Short mmCIF file of C-alpha atoms and ligand atoms in Angstrom, two decimals:
data_model
loop_
_atom_site.label_atom_id
_atom_site.label_comp_id
_atom_site.label_asym_id
_atom_site.label_seq_id
_atom_site.Cartn_x
_atom_site.Cartn_y
_atom_site.Cartn_z
CA MET T 1 -18.29 4.87 -18.27
CA VAL T 2 -15.46 3.96 -15.91
CA HIS T 3 -12.93 6.76 -15.81
CA ALA T 4 -9.19 6.90 -15.31
CA PRO T 5 -8.56 8.96 -12.18
CA ASN T 6 -5.65 11.11 -13.24
CA ARG T 7 -6.37 12.44 -16.71
CA PRO T 8 -5.18 16.08 -16.88
CA PRO T 9 -7.65 18.66 -18.20
CA ALA T 10 -7.40 19.65 -21.88
CA GLY T 11 -4.62 22.19 -22.42
CA ALA T 12 -2.74 21.29 -19.22
CA PRO T 13 1.06 21.39 -19.47
CA PRO T 14 3.13 18.27 -18.72
CA VAL T 15 3.27 17.45 -15.02
CA ARG T 16 6.49 18.85 -13.50
CA ILE T 17 5.72 18.25 -9.81
CA ASN T 18 3.95 14.94 -9.39
CA LEU T 19 2.52 14.59 -5.90
CA TYR T 20 -0.41 12.53 -7.20
CA SER T 21 0.94 9.20 -6.00
CA ASP T 22 4.13 7.41 -5.10
CA THR T 23 3.08 4.90 -7.76
CA GLN T 24 4.03 7.37 -10.49
CA THR T 25 7.80 7.17 -10.13
CA ARG T 26 9.77 6.28 -13.26
CA PRO T 27 12.51 3.63 -13.19
CA THR T 28 15.91 5.33 -13.08
CA PRO T 29 18.66 4.57 -15.64
CA ALA T 30 20.47 2.48 -12.98
CA MET T 31 17.34 0.43 -12.29
CA LYS T 32 16.85 -0.11 -16.05
CA GLU T 33 20.51 -1.24 -16.29
CA ALA T 34 19.83 -3.83 -13.58
CA MET T 35 16.75 -4.98 -15.51
CA MET T 36 18.74 -5.35 -18.72
CA ARG T 37 21.36 -7.48 -16.99
CA ALA T 38 18.79 -9.82 -15.36
CA GLU T 39 19.10 -13.55 -15.86
CA VAL T 40 15.65 -14.85 -16.70
CA GLY T 41 13.76 -18.12 -17.04
CA ASP T 42 10.18 -19.34 -17.03
CA GLU T 43 8.71 -18.11 -13.74
CA GLN T 44 5.59 -20.24 -14.11
CA HIS T 45 7.80 -23.33 -14.34
CA GLY T 46 9.77 -22.22 -11.28
CA ASP T 47 13.00 -21.57 -13.11
CA ASP T 48 13.55 -17.83 -13.21
CA PRO T 49 16.71 -17.30 -11.11
CA THR T 50 16.12 -13.58 -10.57
CA VAL T 51 12.59 -14.18 -9.27
CA HIS T 52 14.00 -16.84 -6.93
CA GLU T 53 16.59 -14.38 -5.66
CA LEU T 54 13.93 -11.74 -5.04
CA CYS T 55 11.66 -14.22 -3.23
CA ASP T 56 14.52 -15.54 -1.07
CA ARG T 57 15.52 -12.01 -0.12
CA MET T 58 11.94 -11.04 0.67
CA ALA T 59 11.34 -14.14 2.80
CA ALA T 60 14.51 -13.33 4.76
CA LEU T 61 13.59 -9.64 5.10
CA MET T 62 10.12 -10.50 6.43
CA GLY T 63 11.30 -13.43 8.56
CA LYS T 64 8.91 -15.83 6.77
CA GLN T 65 9.53 -19.25 5.24
CA ALA T 66 8.49 -18.47 1.68
CA ALA T 67 7.54 -15.75 -0.80
CA MET T 68 5.79 -15.42 -4.13
CA TYR T 69 6.23 -12.73 -6.80
CA LEU T 70 3.03 -11.22 -8.18
CA PRO T 71 2.23 -8.48 -10.68
CA SER T 72 0.46 -6.16 -8.20
CA GLY T 73 -0.46 -5.46 -4.61
CA THR T 74 -4.13 -5.92 -5.37
CA MET T 75 -3.41 -9.45 -6.54
CA CYS T 76 -1.50 -10.10 -3.28
CA ASN T 77 -4.55 -9.05 -1.25
CA VAL T 78 -6.97 -11.06 -3.39
CA ILE T 79 -4.80 -14.20 -3.33
CA ALA T 80 -4.12 -13.90 0.40
CA ILE T 81 -7.84 -13.62 1.14
CA LEU T 82 -8.69 -16.52 -1.19
CA THR T 83 -5.99 -18.62 0.51
CA HIS T 84 -6.98 -17.78 4.09
CA CYS T 85 -10.77 -17.76 3.66
CA GLY T 86 -13.68 -19.51 2.01
CA LYS T 87 -16.85 -18.00 0.57
CA GLY T 88 -19.11 -16.50 3.24
CA ASP T 89 -16.25 -15.97 5.70
CA GLU T 90 -15.76 -12.62 7.35
CA VAL T 91 -12.63 -10.46 7.28
CA ILE T 92 -12.11 -7.86 10.00
CA ALA T 93 -10.57 -4.74 8.44
CA HIS T 94 -10.68 -0.98 8.87
CA GLU T 95 -13.56 0.88 7.24
CA THR T 96 -11.09 2.88 5.14
CA SER T 97 -9.11 -0.14 3.95
CA HIS T 98 -7.96 -0.60 0.37
CA ILE T 99 -9.57 -4.05 0.20
CA LEU T 100 -12.94 -2.41 0.89
CA HIS T 101 -12.72 0.69 -1.29
CA SER T 102 -10.21 0.30 -4.07
CA GLU T 103 -10.17 -3.23 -5.41
CA GLY T 104 -13.19 -3.01 -7.71
CA GLY T 105 -15.63 -4.86 -5.43
CA THR T 106 -13.44 -7.94 -5.61
CA HIS T 107 -14.98 -9.62 -2.58
CA ALA T 108 -18.46 -9.66 -4.06
CA ALA T 109 -17.06 -10.47 -7.49
CA LEU T 110 -14.38 -13.01 -6.62
CA THR T 111 -13.41 -13.95 -3.08
CA GLY T 112 -16.95 -14.26 -1.66
CA VAL T 113 -15.93 -12.93 1.77
CA GLN T 114 -17.66 -10.14 3.60
CA ILE T 115 -15.78 -7.42 5.39
CA MET T 116 -16.58 -6.12 8.86
CA PRO T 117 -15.61 -2.43 8.63
CA MET T 118 -13.87 -1.43 11.85
CA LYS T 119 -13.82 2.19 13.04
CA GLY T 120 -10.92 4.05 14.60
CA PRO T 121 -8.78 7.12 14.01
CA ARG T 122 -6.13 7.18 11.25
CA GLY T 123 -7.05 3.86 9.70
CA MET T 124 -6.37 1.88 12.88
CA PHE T 125 -8.40 0.03 15.50
CA THR T 126 -7.55 -1.43 18.88
CA ALA T 127 -7.52 -4.87 20.49
CA ASP T 128 -10.66 -3.85 22.45
CA ASP T 129 -12.37 -2.93 19.17
CA VAL T 130 -11.51 -6.39 17.83
CA ARG T 131 -12.82 -8.08 20.99
CA ALA T 132 -16.07 -6.10 20.60
CA ALA T 133 -16.35 -7.34 17.00
CA ILE T 134 -16.17 -11.05 17.87
CA ARG T 135 -19.36 -12.76 16.79
CA PRO T 136 -20.97 -15.72 18.53
CA LYS T 137 -20.06 -18.98 16.84
CA THR T 138 -23.63 -19.85 15.85
CA ARG T 139 -25.16 -20.98 12.60
CA TYR T 140 -26.50 -17.41 12.13
CA ALA T 141 -23.24 -15.51 12.22
CA PRO T 142 -20.73 -15.46 9.37
CA PRO T 143 -17.60 -17.41 10.33
CA GLN T 144 -14.85 -14.92 11.14
CA ARG T 145 -11.59 -16.04 9.59
CA LEU T 146 -9.13 -13.23 9.01
CA LEU T 147 -7.94 -9.94 10.47
CA GLU T 148 -6.41 -7.51 7.98
CA VAL T 149 -4.40 -4.35 8.64
CA GLU T 150 -2.73 -1.80 6.38
CA GLN T 151 0.78 -0.73 7.41
CA THR T 152 0.95 2.21 6.68
CA ALA T 153 -2.76 3.07 6.60
CA ASN T 154 -3.29 4.91 3.32
CA ILE T 155 -6.59 6.77 3.84
CA GLY T 156 -5.55 6.91 7.49
CA GLY T 157 -3.02 9.53 6.35
CA GLY T 158 -0.03 7.26 5.81
CA ALA T 159 -0.18 6.57 9.56
CA ILE T 160 2.14 4.01 11.14
CA TRP T 161 0.45 1.45 13.36
CA PRO T 162 2.43 1.42 16.63
CA LEU T 163 4.04 -1.99 17.04
CA ALA T 164 2.29 -2.73 20.34
CA GLN T 165 -1.14 -2.03 18.80
CA LEU T 166 -0.30 -4.08 15.71
CA ASN T 167 0.71 -7.03 17.90
CA ALA T 168 -2.25 -6.65 20.25
CA VAL T 169 -4.90 -6.85 17.48
CA ALA T 170 -3.10 -9.88 16.00
CA GLU T 171 -3.07 -11.57 19.39
CA VAL T 172 -6.85 -11.27 19.73
CA ALA T 173 -7.25 -12.66 16.20
CA HIS T 174 -5.03 -15.65 16.94
CA GLU T 175 -6.85 -16.32 20.24
CA GLN T 176 -9.99 -16.64 18.13
CA GLY T 177 -8.30 -18.99 15.67
CA TRP T 178 -8.34 -16.39 12.87
CA SER T 179 -5.40 -15.75 10.56
CA THR T 180 -3.76 -12.35 10.22
CA HIS T 181 -2.81 -10.56 7.01
CA MET T 182 -0.90 -7.33 6.48
CA ASP T 183 -1.35 -5.14 3.41
CA GLY T 184 2.20 -3.80 3.30
CA ALA T 185 1.81 -1.60 0.24
CA ARG T 186 3.98 0.95 2.10
CA LEU T 187 5.44 -1.32 4.77
CA MET T 188 9.01 -0.10 4.31
CA ASN T 189 7.83 3.49 4.88
CA ALA T 190 6.50 2.30 8.24
CA CYS T 191 9.73 0.44 9.06
CA VAL T 192 11.96 3.39 8.14
CA GLY T 193 9.61 5.87 9.85
CA ALA T 194 9.44 3.87 13.10
CA GLY T 195 13.01 2.55 12.99
CA ILE T 196 11.77 -1.04 13.30
CA ALA T 197 13.07 -3.99 11.25
CA ALA T 198 10.49 -5.44 8.85
CA LYS T 199 10.64 -8.92 10.37
CA ASP T 200 9.82 -7.50 13.81
CA MET T 201 7.02 -5.37 12.39
CA VAL T 202 5.33 -8.37 10.75
CA ALA T 203 6.18 -11.12 13.25
CA HIS T 204 2.54 -11.58 14.34
CA TYR T 205 1.16 -11.63 10.79
CA ASP T 206 0.67 -14.93 8.98
CA SER T 207 0.90 -13.26 5.58
CA VAL T 208 2.31 -9.94 4.47
CA TRP T 209 3.16 -8.33 1.17
CA LEU T 210 5.27 -5.43 0.04
CA ASP T 211 4.63 -3.31 -3.03
CA PHE T 212 7.63 -2.39 -5.16
CA THR T 213 5.75 0.16 -7.25
CA LYS T 214 5.21 2.74 -4.50
CA GLY T 215 8.08 4.44 -2.67
CA LEU T 216 10.50 1.75 -3.82
CA GLY T 217 10.23 2.97 -7.40
CA ALA T 218 10.01 -0.24 -9.47
CA PRO T 219 7.74 -0.36 -12.54
CA LEU T 220 5.73 -3.37 -11.37
CA GLY T 221 5.49 -6.17 -8.88
CA ALA T 222 4.74 -7.04 -5.28
CA VAL T 223 5.86 -9.96 -3.12
CA LEU T 224 3.57 -11.95 -0.83
CA CYS T 225 5.23 -13.79 2.08
CA GLY T 226 4.08 -16.45 4.52
CA ASP T 227 4.87 -19.98 5.60
CA GLU T 228 5.60 -22.76 3.07
CA GLU T 229 2.14 -24.24 3.39
CA PHE T 230 0.37 -20.87 2.83
CA ILE T 231 2.52 -19.93 -0.17
CA GLY T 232 2.06 -23.44 -1.61
CA ARG T 233 -1.72 -23.01 -1.52
CA ALA T 234 -1.45 -19.41 -2.75
CA TRP T 235 0.35 -20.65 -5.89
CA ARG T 236 -2.83 -22.46 -6.94
CA TRP T 237 -4.69 -19.09 -6.90
CA LYS T 238 -1.81 -17.34 -8.69
CA GLN T 239 -2.15 -19.90 -11.46
CA ARG T 240 -5.95 -19.67 -11.55
CA LEU T 241 -5.95 -15.88 -11.75
CA GLY T 242 -3.33 -15.72 -14.47
CA GLY T 243 -0.70 -14.27 -12.14
CA SER T 244 1.91 -16.85 -13.09
CA MET T 245 4.41 -15.22 -15.37
CA ARG T 246 7.19 -16.11 -17.81
CA GLN T 247 10.50 -14.16 -17.97
CA ALA T 248 9.49 -12.10 -14.96
CA GLY T 249 13.09 -11.80 -13.78
CA ILE T 250 13.43 -8.68 -15.90
CA CYS T 251 10.97 -6.97 -13.53
CA ALA T 252 12.14 -8.81 -10.40
CA ALA T 253 15.60 -7.31 -11.06
CA ALA T 254 14.09 -3.85 -10.61
CA CYS T 255 12.69 -4.98 -7.25
CA ILE T 256 16.08 -6.32 -6.15
CA TYR T 257 17.62 -3.02 -7.19
CA ALA T 258 14.98 -1.24 -5.09
CA LEU T 259 15.79 -3.41 -2.04
CA ASP T 260 19.44 -2.44 -2.39
CA HIS T 261 19.07 1.27 -3.13
CA ASN T 262 15.63 2.67 -2.34
CA ILE T 263 14.77 1.71 1.23
CA ASP T 264 16.95 3.94 3.43
CA ARG T 265 16.22 6.93 1.21
CA LEU T 266 12.51 6.76 2.17
CA ALA T 267 13.57 8.93 5.13
CA GLU T 268 14.09 11.78 2.60
CA ASP T 269 10.50 11.37 1.39
CA HIS T 270 9.30 11.57 4.99
CA ALA T 271 11.33 14.74 5.60
CA ASN T 272 9.89 16.25 2.40
CA ALA T 273 6.38 15.33 3.56
CA LYS T 274 6.97 17.09 6.87
CA ALA T 275 8.28 20.17 5.04
CA LEU T 276 5.20 20.14 2.81
CA ALA T 277 2.91 19.90 5.85
CA ARG T 278 4.72 22.82 7.50
CA GLY T 279 4.38 24.95 4.37
CA LEU T 280 0.72 24.11 3.81
CA ARG T 281 -0.12 24.89 7.42
CA GLN T 282 0.82 28.55 6.75
CA ILE T 283 -1.93 28.87 4.10
CA PRO T 284 -5.17 30.37 5.49
CA GLY T 285 -8.08 27.91 5.61
CA VAL T 286 -5.93 24.80 5.10
CA VAL T 287 -6.04 22.10 7.79
CA VAL T 288 -3.13 19.68 7.53
CA GLU T 289 -2.75 16.29 9.17
CA GLU T 290 0.76 15.76 10.54
CA PRO T 291 2.34 13.09 8.32
CA ASP T 292 4.02 10.01 9.81
CA THR T 293 5.47 9.01 6.45
CA ASN T 294 5.20 10.14 2.80
CA LEU T 295 1.48 10.94 2.52
CA VAL T 296 0.22 14.43 3.33
CA PHE T 297 -3.53 14.85 3.65
CA PHE T 298 -5.09 18.28 3.90
CA ASP T 299 -8.56 19.74 4.07
CA ILE T 300 -9.23 22.86 1.98
CA ARG T 301 -12.90 23.40 2.75
CA GLY T 302 -11.93 26.39 4.95
CA ALA T 303 -10.21 27.94 1.94
CA GLY T 304 -13.45 27.87 -0.06
CA MET T 305 -12.42 25.44 -2.79
CA THR T 306 -13.27 21.83 -3.58
CA VAL T 307 -10.63 19.17 -4.06
CA GLU T 308 -11.55 18.89 -7.76
CA GLN T 309 -11.26 22.66 -8.28
CA LEU T 310 -7.82 22.72 -6.68
CA GLN T 311 -6.70 19.71 -8.73
CA ALA T 312 -7.84 21.40 -11.94
CA LYS T 313 -6.10 24.71 -11.10
CA LEU T 314 -2.86 22.96 -10.15
CA ALA T 315 -2.96 20.78 -13.25
CA MET T 316 -2.87 23.93 -15.38
CA ARG T 317 0.39 24.78 -13.57
CA GLY T 318 1.91 21.32 -14.04
CA VAL T 319 1.33 20.18 -10.45
CA ALA T 320 -0.59 16.97 -9.69
CA VAL T 321 -2.28 16.04 -6.40
CA SER T 322 -5.00 13.50 -5.71
CA GLY T 323 -8.25 13.53 -3.75
CA LEU T 324 -8.97 10.75 -1.27
CA GLY T 325 -11.61 10.45 1.43
CA GLY T 326 -12.80 14.07 0.83
CA ARG T 327 -9.31 15.50 1.39
CA VAL T 328 -6.40 16.41 -0.84
CA ARG T 329 -3.56 13.89 -0.80
CA ALA T 330 -0.02 14.81 -1.77
CA CYS T 331 2.58 12.04 -1.89
CA THR T 332 6.31 12.45 -1.72
CA HIS T 333 8.56 9.92 -3.45
CA LEU T 334 11.87 9.53 -5.20
CA ASP T 335 10.94 11.82 -8.08
CA VAL T 336 10.09 14.71 -5.71
CA THR T 337 12.88 16.98 -4.43
CA ALA T 338 12.99 19.51 -1.58
CA PRO T 339 12.91 22.52 -4.00
CA MET T 340 9.81 20.99 -5.66
CA ILE T 341 8.13 20.95 -2.25
CA GLU T 342 8.72 24.70 -1.82
CA GLU T 343 7.38 25.32 -5.30
CA ALA T 344 4.33 23.13 -4.68
CA VAL T 345 3.47 25.06 -1.51
CA SER T 346 3.69 28.31 -3.42
CA GLU T 347 1.50 26.96 -6.27
CA ILE T 348 -1.12 25.70 -3.81
CA ARG T 349 -1.10 29.03 -1.98
CA THR T 350 -1.64 30.91 -5.27
CA ALA T 351 -4.36 28.52 -6.43
CA LEU T 352 -6.28 28.80 -3.15
CA ALA T 353 -5.92 32.60 -3.05
CA ALA T 354 -8.09 32.69 -6.19
CA ALA T 355 -11.00 31.10 -4.29
C1 LIG K 401 -2.87 0.42 0.94
C2 LIG K 401 -2.86 -0.15 -0.44
N1 LIG K 401 -3.11 -1.45 -0.62
C3 LIG K 401 -3.10 -2.01 -1.84
C4 LIG K 401 -2.81 -1.27 -2.96
C5 LIG K 401 -2.82 -1.95 -4.31
O1 LIG K 401 -1.58 -2.02 -4.88
P1 LIG K 401 -1.41 -2.15 -6.48
O2 LIG K 401 -1.71 -0.81 -7.04
O3 LIG K 401 0.01 -2.60 -6.64
O4 LIG K 401 -2.38 -3.18 -6.95
C6 LIG K 401 -2.55 0.10 -2.84
C7 LIG K 401 -2.26 0.91 -4.05
O5 LIG K 401 -2.32 2.11 -4.06
C8 LIG K 401 -2.58 0.68 -1.54
O6 LIG K 401 -2.35 1.99 -1.37
#
């Protein structure tokens, strides 16, 4: 039986403070208005004007030649890997990466690549680590084809790769003739957090995608960017996988709305995450990682409770958090306010005191 991760226990009240994930935001009335007004066409035929507008804006934002609208971030990763690599190729990625842990075994099932899991603190590795991972080009070794990074690194604690490190690992990859791909599920959090423009952040990456369903608050969709030739080949995979859509402009309009209204405000989520970390740090037995962005990871083993026990106790109080990599993860996003943060700290303190 494959379970849904976030089902509240029987008898739990409705969730009033949702720190489970930044994917759980609800479209605002203004975003829905924008969706209702969208001009639409047949996206699969290339004539949805709103999807074109979104793709043009994304290509410009990322400083790439072209962009493609897709239903999800997972599909962006899968299509990018299928476009860059062939079966039996190797992808260099961090051992905590989403492509390794959270895409349903897609590489064994679909892409046929293998992943070399790189080590390093906070979901990152260095140029020296990449050099050490280079295999001899013999008939024995898998051909290495792609380097993949996550900006921000999710299980890495929402950490922002420093620009110099991001560029340095890409440089080694390009020296080897590999391509580079960025999983930008939370790229705009990194850009706002570091004060760096997206096109500068991704300049050394051949492909990059941004998710609109995380901090940006849209109900669905992600946009994959790259050069014309890459996006042209990626379209073949979009078609094959059933990712070509029809009147998708209705959803693309929500993404355009998010570009206009929900990027700068990510700074509020980061401030709320810092406030949450400060509050949690006052609770005996709780070890908190300092957040760079909107993800707060904390270890409660010292407080004598498991992640699942804490989740269950909080759920009965209408507070949702998730567990990831053996730690508790609390996400801030546009449906979480500063007073909710104070309340969440108090609920977590009370729950842990019962241990
Ligand atoms: C780092 C990272 N990559 C990829 C994804 C997949 O995105 P989606 O849920 O849109 O398929 C997620 C989703 O949580 C993520 O956190």
